[in-house]
N, C-alpha and C. Protein backbone atom coordinates (compact mmCIF):
# COMPACT_ATOMS: atom_id res chain seq x y z
N MET A 1 -7.91 -21.57 -10.91
CA MET A 1 -7.33 -20.27 -10.67
C MET A 1 -7.98 -19.64 -9.45
N PHE A 2 -7.20 -18.94 -8.67
CA PHE A 2 -7.64 -18.31 -7.44
C PHE A 2 -8.26 -16.95 -7.73
N LYS A 3 -9.45 -16.72 -7.24
CA LYS A 3 -10.11 -15.42 -7.39
C LYS A 3 -10.53 -14.93 -6.01
N ALA A 4 -10.18 -13.70 -5.70
CA ALA A 4 -10.59 -13.13 -4.43
C ALA A 4 -12.06 -12.75 -4.49
N LEU A 5 -12.74 -12.99 -3.39
CA LEU A 5 -14.15 -12.66 -3.33
C LEU A 5 -14.31 -11.39 -2.51
N PHE A 6 -14.50 -10.29 -3.19
CA PHE A 6 -14.77 -9.02 -2.53
C PHE A 6 -15.62 -8.17 -3.45
N ASP A 7 -16.32 -7.23 -2.86
CA ASP A 7 -17.21 -6.36 -3.62
C ASP A 7 -16.39 -5.27 -4.30
N LYS A 8 -16.30 -5.33 -5.62
CA LYS A 8 -15.47 -4.38 -6.36
C LYS A 8 -16.09 -3.00 -6.45
N THR A 9 -17.35 -2.87 -6.04
CA THR A 9 -17.98 -1.55 -6.05
C THR A 9 -17.76 -0.81 -4.74
N ASP A 10 -17.41 -1.52 -3.68
CA ASP A 10 -17.15 -0.90 -2.38
C ASP A 10 -15.68 -0.49 -2.31
N ILE A 11 -15.43 0.81 -2.25
CA ILE A 11 -14.06 1.33 -2.31
C ILE A 11 -13.22 0.89 -1.10
N THR A 12 -13.85 0.74 0.08
CA THR A 12 -13.08 0.31 1.25
C THR A 12 -12.61 -1.13 1.11
N GLU A 13 -13.45 -1.98 0.53
CA GLU A 13 -13.03 -3.37 0.32
C GLU A 13 -11.94 -3.48 -0.74
N VAL A 14 -12.03 -2.65 -1.77
CA VAL A 14 -10.99 -2.65 -2.80
C VAL A 14 -9.66 -2.21 -2.20
N ARG A 15 -9.68 -1.14 -1.41
CA ARG A 15 -8.44 -0.66 -0.77
C ARG A 15 -7.89 -1.69 0.21
N ARG A 16 -8.78 -2.34 0.95
CA ARG A 16 -8.34 -3.38 1.89
C ARG A 16 -7.67 -4.53 1.13
N HIS A 17 -8.24 -4.89 -0.02
CA HIS A 17 -7.66 -5.96 -0.83
C HIS A 17 -6.30 -5.53 -1.40
N GLU A 18 -6.19 -4.26 -1.84
CA GLU A 18 -4.90 -3.75 -2.33
C GLU A 18 -3.85 -3.83 -1.23
N ASP A 19 -4.21 -3.38 -0.02
CA ASP A 19 -3.27 -3.42 1.09
C ASP A 19 -2.85 -4.84 1.44
N ARG A 20 -3.81 -5.76 1.38
CA ARG A 20 -3.50 -7.17 1.66
C ARG A 20 -2.50 -7.71 0.64
N LEU A 21 -2.71 -7.38 -0.64
CA LEU A 21 -1.78 -7.83 -1.68
C LEU A 21 -0.41 -7.19 -1.50
N ARG A 22 -0.38 -5.91 -1.11
CA ARG A 22 0.91 -5.24 -0.87
C ARG A 22 1.70 -5.96 0.21
N LYS A 23 1.03 -6.29 1.32
CA LYS A 23 1.71 -6.97 2.42
C LYS A 23 2.19 -8.36 2.01
N ARG A 24 1.36 -9.07 1.26
CA ARG A 24 1.75 -10.41 0.82
C ARG A 24 2.96 -10.35 -0.10
N LEU A 25 2.99 -9.38 -1.01
CA LEU A 25 4.12 -9.27 -1.94
C LEU A 25 5.37 -8.75 -1.23
N GLU A 26 5.21 -7.92 -0.19
CA GLU A 26 6.37 -7.46 0.57
C GLU A 26 7.07 -8.62 1.25
N ARG A 27 6.28 -9.58 1.73
CA ARG A 27 6.88 -10.77 2.36
C ARG A 27 7.71 -11.58 1.38
N LEU A 28 7.36 -11.49 0.10
CA LEU A 28 8.10 -12.23 -0.93
C LEU A 28 9.22 -11.40 -1.55
N GLY A 29 9.36 -10.13 -1.13
CA GLY A 29 10.45 -9.29 -1.62
C GLY A 29 10.09 -8.39 -2.79
N PHE A 30 8.83 -8.03 -2.90
CA PHE A 30 8.38 -7.15 -3.99
C PHE A 30 7.68 -5.92 -3.41
N HIS A 31 7.71 -4.84 -4.17
CA HIS A 31 7.03 -3.61 -3.78
C HIS A 31 5.97 -3.29 -4.83
N VAL A 32 4.76 -3.00 -4.37
CA VAL A 32 3.66 -2.64 -5.27
C VAL A 32 3.40 -1.16 -5.13
N SER A 33 3.43 -0.46 -6.25
CA SER A 33 3.09 0.96 -6.23
C SER A 33 1.95 1.22 -7.19
N LYS A 34 1.15 2.21 -6.84
CA LYS A 34 -0.02 2.55 -7.64
C LYS A 34 0.23 3.89 -8.31
N GLY A 35 -0.12 3.98 -9.57
CA GLY A 35 0.08 5.22 -10.30
C GLY A 35 -0.98 5.42 -11.35
N GLU A 36 -0.83 6.46 -12.10
CA GLU A 36 -1.79 6.78 -13.14
C GLU A 36 -1.18 6.49 -14.50
N THR A 37 -1.95 5.93 -15.37
CA THR A 37 -1.47 5.59 -16.70
C THR A 37 -2.50 5.98 -17.74
N VAL A 38 -2.03 6.15 -18.95
CA VAL A 38 -2.95 6.42 -20.05
C VAL A 38 -3.62 5.11 -20.45
N LYS A 39 -4.92 5.13 -20.59
CA LYS A 39 -5.65 3.91 -20.95
C LYS A 39 -5.26 3.45 -22.34
N ARG A 40 -5.24 2.15 -22.51
CA ARG A 40 -4.97 1.58 -23.82
C ARG A 40 -6.25 1.64 -24.64
N SER A 41 -6.40 2.66 -25.44
CA SER A 41 -7.63 2.80 -26.23
C SER A 41 -7.31 3.44 -27.56
N SER A 42 -6.80 2.67 -28.47
CA SER A 42 -6.44 3.21 -29.77
C SER A 42 -7.66 3.48 -30.63
N HIS A 43 -8.80 2.87 -30.29
CA HIS A 43 -10.00 3.04 -31.10
C HIS A 43 -10.73 4.35 -30.81
N LEU A 44 -10.35 5.04 -29.72
CA LEU A 44 -11.01 6.30 -29.39
C LEU A 44 -10.51 7.43 -30.28
N LYS A 45 -11.37 8.40 -30.48
CA LYS A 45 -10.96 9.57 -31.25
C LYS A 45 -9.93 10.36 -30.46
N LYS A 46 -9.22 11.20 -31.13
CA LYS A 46 -8.26 12.05 -30.46
C LYS A 46 -9.01 13.01 -29.54
N LEU A 47 -8.78 12.91 -28.27
CA LEU A 47 -9.46 13.75 -27.30
C LEU A 47 -8.55 14.90 -26.88
N LYS A 48 -9.15 15.93 -26.31
CA LYS A 48 -8.34 17.02 -25.80
C LYS A 48 -7.44 16.52 -24.67
N ARG A 49 -8.00 15.63 -23.85
CA ARG A 49 -7.24 15.06 -22.75
C ARG A 49 -7.27 13.55 -22.88
N GLU A 50 -6.13 12.91 -22.73
CA GLU A 50 -6.06 11.45 -22.85
C GLU A 50 -6.81 10.81 -21.69
N PRO A 51 -7.57 9.74 -21.93
CA PRO A 51 -8.24 9.04 -20.82
C PRO A 51 -7.21 8.36 -19.93
N ARG A 52 -7.38 8.49 -18.64
CA ARG A 52 -6.41 7.95 -17.68
C ARG A 52 -7.10 6.97 -16.73
N SER A 53 -6.30 6.09 -16.18
CA SER A 53 -6.81 5.16 -15.17
C SER A 53 -5.68 4.85 -14.20
N ALA A 54 -6.06 4.37 -13.02
CA ALA A 54 -5.07 4.00 -12.02
C ALA A 54 -4.62 2.57 -12.27
N GLY A 55 -3.33 2.32 -12.19
CA GLY A 55 -2.78 0.99 -12.39
C GLY A 55 -1.69 0.70 -11.37
N PHE A 56 -1.07 -0.45 -11.48
CA PHE A 56 -0.08 -0.89 -10.51
C PHE A 56 1.23 -1.25 -11.20
N LYS A 57 2.32 -1.15 -10.43
CA LYS A 57 3.65 -1.55 -10.89
C LYS A 57 4.28 -2.37 -9.77
N ILE A 58 4.97 -3.46 -10.14
CA ILE A 58 5.62 -4.33 -9.16
C ILE A 58 7.12 -4.28 -9.39
N THR A 59 7.86 -3.94 -8.33
CA THR A 59 9.33 -3.90 -8.42
C THR A 59 9.92 -4.88 -7.42
N ASN A 60 11.10 -5.37 -7.75
CA ASN A 60 11.85 -6.26 -6.87
C ASN A 60 12.60 -5.39 -5.87
N VAL A 61 12.43 -5.64 -4.58
CA VAL A 61 13.03 -4.80 -3.55
C VAL A 61 14.55 -4.94 -3.54
N SER A 62 15.05 -6.15 -3.70
CA SER A 62 16.49 -6.36 -3.59
C SER A 62 17.27 -5.82 -4.78
N THR A 63 16.72 -5.90 -5.99
CA THR A 63 17.45 -5.44 -7.16
C THR A 63 16.97 -4.09 -7.68
N GLY A 64 15.73 -3.71 -7.36
CA GLY A 64 15.17 -2.47 -7.85
C GLY A 64 14.63 -2.56 -9.26
N ASP A 65 14.66 -3.77 -9.84
CA ASP A 65 14.15 -3.96 -11.20
C ASP A 65 12.62 -4.00 -11.19
N VAL A 66 12.04 -3.50 -12.26
CA VAL A 66 10.58 -3.57 -12.43
C VAL A 66 10.25 -4.97 -12.94
N GLU A 67 9.47 -5.69 -12.16
CA GLU A 67 9.09 -7.05 -12.54
C GLU A 67 8.00 -7.03 -13.61
N CYS A 68 6.97 -6.22 -13.40
CA CYS A 68 5.92 -6.07 -14.41
C CYS A 68 5.14 -4.79 -14.13
N GLY A 69 4.46 -4.30 -15.16
CA GLY A 69 3.67 -3.08 -15.03
C GLY A 69 4.52 -1.83 -15.03
N GLY A 70 5.53 -1.77 -15.87
CA GLY A 70 6.44 -0.63 -15.90
C GLY A 70 5.77 0.70 -16.16
N LYS A 71 4.64 0.68 -16.84
CA LYS A 71 3.92 1.91 -17.13
C LYS A 71 2.64 2.01 -16.30
N TYR A 72 2.65 1.37 -15.14
CA TYR A 72 1.48 1.31 -14.26
C TYR A 72 0.25 0.80 -15.00
N ASP A 73 0.44 -0.26 -15.77
CA ASP A 73 -0.67 -0.78 -16.56
C ASP A 73 -1.23 -2.10 -16.05
N LEU A 74 -0.87 -2.51 -14.82
CA LEU A 74 -1.43 -3.74 -14.26
C LEU A 74 -2.75 -3.46 -13.56
N THR A 75 -3.68 -4.38 -13.69
CA THR A 75 -4.93 -4.29 -12.95
C THR A 75 -4.75 -5.01 -11.62
N LEU A 76 -5.72 -4.87 -10.75
CA LEU A 76 -5.67 -5.54 -9.45
C LEU A 76 -5.67 -7.05 -9.62
N GLU A 77 -6.40 -7.55 -10.61
CA GLU A 77 -6.44 -9.00 -10.86
C GLU A 77 -5.08 -9.51 -11.34
N GLU A 78 -4.40 -8.73 -12.16
CA GLU A 78 -3.07 -9.13 -12.64
C GLU A 78 -2.05 -9.13 -11.51
N VAL A 79 -2.18 -8.18 -10.57
CA VAL A 79 -1.30 -8.16 -9.40
C VAL A 79 -1.55 -9.40 -8.56
N GLU A 80 -2.81 -9.78 -8.43
CA GLU A 80 -3.15 -10.98 -7.66
C GLU A 80 -2.60 -12.25 -8.32
N GLU A 81 -2.68 -12.32 -9.64
CA GLU A 81 -2.12 -13.47 -10.36
C GLU A 81 -0.61 -13.53 -10.19
N PHE A 82 0.06 -12.37 -10.23
CA PHE A 82 1.51 -12.32 -10.01
C PHE A 82 1.85 -12.83 -8.62
N TRP A 83 1.09 -12.38 -7.60
CA TRP A 83 1.35 -12.82 -6.24
C TRP A 83 1.19 -14.33 -6.13
N LEU A 84 0.13 -14.87 -6.71
CA LEU A 84 -0.11 -16.31 -6.62
C LEU A 84 1.01 -17.10 -7.28
N ARG A 85 1.46 -16.64 -8.43
CA ARG A 85 2.55 -17.32 -9.14
C ARG A 85 3.84 -17.29 -8.31
N GLU A 86 4.18 -16.14 -7.75
CA GLU A 86 5.40 -16.02 -6.94
C GLU A 86 5.28 -16.78 -5.63
N TYR A 87 4.10 -16.78 -5.02
CA TYR A 87 3.89 -17.51 -3.78
C TYR A 87 4.07 -19.00 -4.01
N ASN A 88 3.54 -19.51 -5.12
CA ASN A 88 3.70 -20.93 -5.42
C ASN A 88 5.16 -21.30 -5.63
N LYS A 89 5.92 -20.43 -6.32
CA LYS A 89 7.37 -20.68 -6.49
C LYS A 89 8.06 -20.73 -5.13
N TRP A 90 7.75 -19.77 -4.28
CA TRP A 90 8.37 -19.69 -2.95
C TRP A 90 8.00 -20.91 -2.12
N ASN A 91 6.73 -21.32 -2.18
CA ASN A 91 6.25 -22.45 -1.39
C ASN A 91 6.92 -23.75 -1.82
N ILE A 92 7.07 -23.96 -3.12
CA ILE A 92 7.73 -25.16 -3.63
C ILE A 92 9.18 -25.20 -3.16
N ALA A 93 9.87 -24.07 -3.25
CA ALA A 93 11.27 -24.01 -2.81
C ALA A 93 11.38 -24.28 -1.32
N LYS A 94 10.44 -23.77 -0.53
CA LYS A 94 10.46 -23.98 0.92
C LYS A 94 10.32 -25.47 1.24
N TRP A 95 9.37 -26.15 0.58
CA TRP A 95 9.15 -27.56 0.87
C TRP A 95 10.30 -28.43 0.37
N GLN A 96 10.92 -28.04 -0.73
CA GLN A 96 12.09 -28.79 -1.21
C GLN A 96 13.24 -28.67 -0.21
N GLU A 97 13.42 -27.49 0.35
CA GLU A 97 14.47 -27.28 1.34
C GLU A 97 14.19 -28.10 2.60
N LYS A 98 12.94 -28.14 3.04
CA LYS A 98 12.59 -28.95 4.21
C LYS A 98 12.85 -30.43 3.95
N ARG A 99 12.53 -30.88 2.74
CA ARG A 99 12.74 -32.28 2.40
C ARG A 99 14.23 -32.62 2.39
N LYS A 100 15.06 -31.72 1.86
CA LYS A 100 16.50 -31.95 1.85
C LYS A 100 17.04 -32.06 3.28
N ARG A 101 16.57 -31.16 4.15
CA ARG A 101 17.03 -31.21 5.54
C ARG A 101 16.60 -32.51 6.21
N ARG A 102 15.35 -32.93 5.95
CA ARG A 102 14.84 -34.15 6.54
C ARG A 102 15.61 -35.37 6.04
N GLU A 103 15.93 -35.40 4.72
CA GLU A 103 16.70 -36.51 4.16
C GLU A 103 18.12 -36.53 4.74
N GLY A 104 18.71 -35.35 4.88
CA GLY A 104 20.05 -35.27 5.46
C GLY A 104 20.08 -35.76 6.89
N GLN A 105 19.07 -35.40 7.68
CA GLN A 105 18.99 -35.85 9.07
C GLN A 105 18.75 -37.35 9.13
N ALA A 106 17.93 -37.87 8.20
CA ALA A 106 17.64 -39.31 8.19
C ALA A 106 18.89 -40.11 7.84
N ARG A 107 19.67 -39.61 6.88
CA ARG A 107 20.93 -40.30 6.52
C ARG A 107 21.91 -40.27 7.68
N LYS A 108 21.90 -39.17 8.39
CA LYS A 108 22.80 -39.01 9.53
C LYS A 108 22.43 -40.00 10.64
N ASP A 109 21.11 -40.18 10.84
CA ASP A 109 20.64 -41.10 11.87
C ASP A 109 20.58 -42.54 11.39
N GLY A 110 20.75 -42.77 10.09
CA GLY A 110 20.68 -44.12 9.53
C GLY A 110 19.26 -44.62 9.38
N LYS A 111 18.30 -43.72 9.25
CA LYS A 111 16.90 -44.09 9.12
C LYS A 111 16.38 -43.67 7.75
N SER A 112 15.23 -44.19 7.43
CA SER A 112 14.55 -43.79 6.20
C SER A 112 13.59 -42.66 6.50
N ILE A 113 13.40 -41.74 5.56
CA ILE A 113 12.45 -40.65 5.79
C ILE A 113 11.02 -41.13 5.54
N PHE A 114 10.88 -42.29 4.90
CA PHE A 114 9.57 -42.81 4.62
C PHE A 114 9.16 -43.75 5.73
N LEU A 115 7.91 -43.68 6.11
CA LEU A 115 7.43 -44.47 7.25
C LEU A 115 7.05 -45.89 6.90
N TRP A 116 6.90 -46.22 5.63
CA TRP A 116 6.48 -47.58 5.27
C TRP A 116 7.63 -48.51 5.15
């Protein structure tokens, strides 16, 4: 599994990593937004104010559907895992398309795509 190496205590590095993930997901057709959500803490006593934390939501740009984190409950690590999963899908599709084009050109030329 891929893990980013950055100092999670340094706020500038965390923001830089968030921006990097936003740009990477935009290239794949997704939008990442950051919002505030109520923490999942059923074991806490009833407080005057609910504990809150910042989370992320990922939406599909072309359809507008929420892919995950509808209540802004994704962590930065979960956003990174989503990006890696989608990037791998995109990369596999890209290489399959290249292979089809190469096979089509080889058939057209009467050659084999394999060198052996």
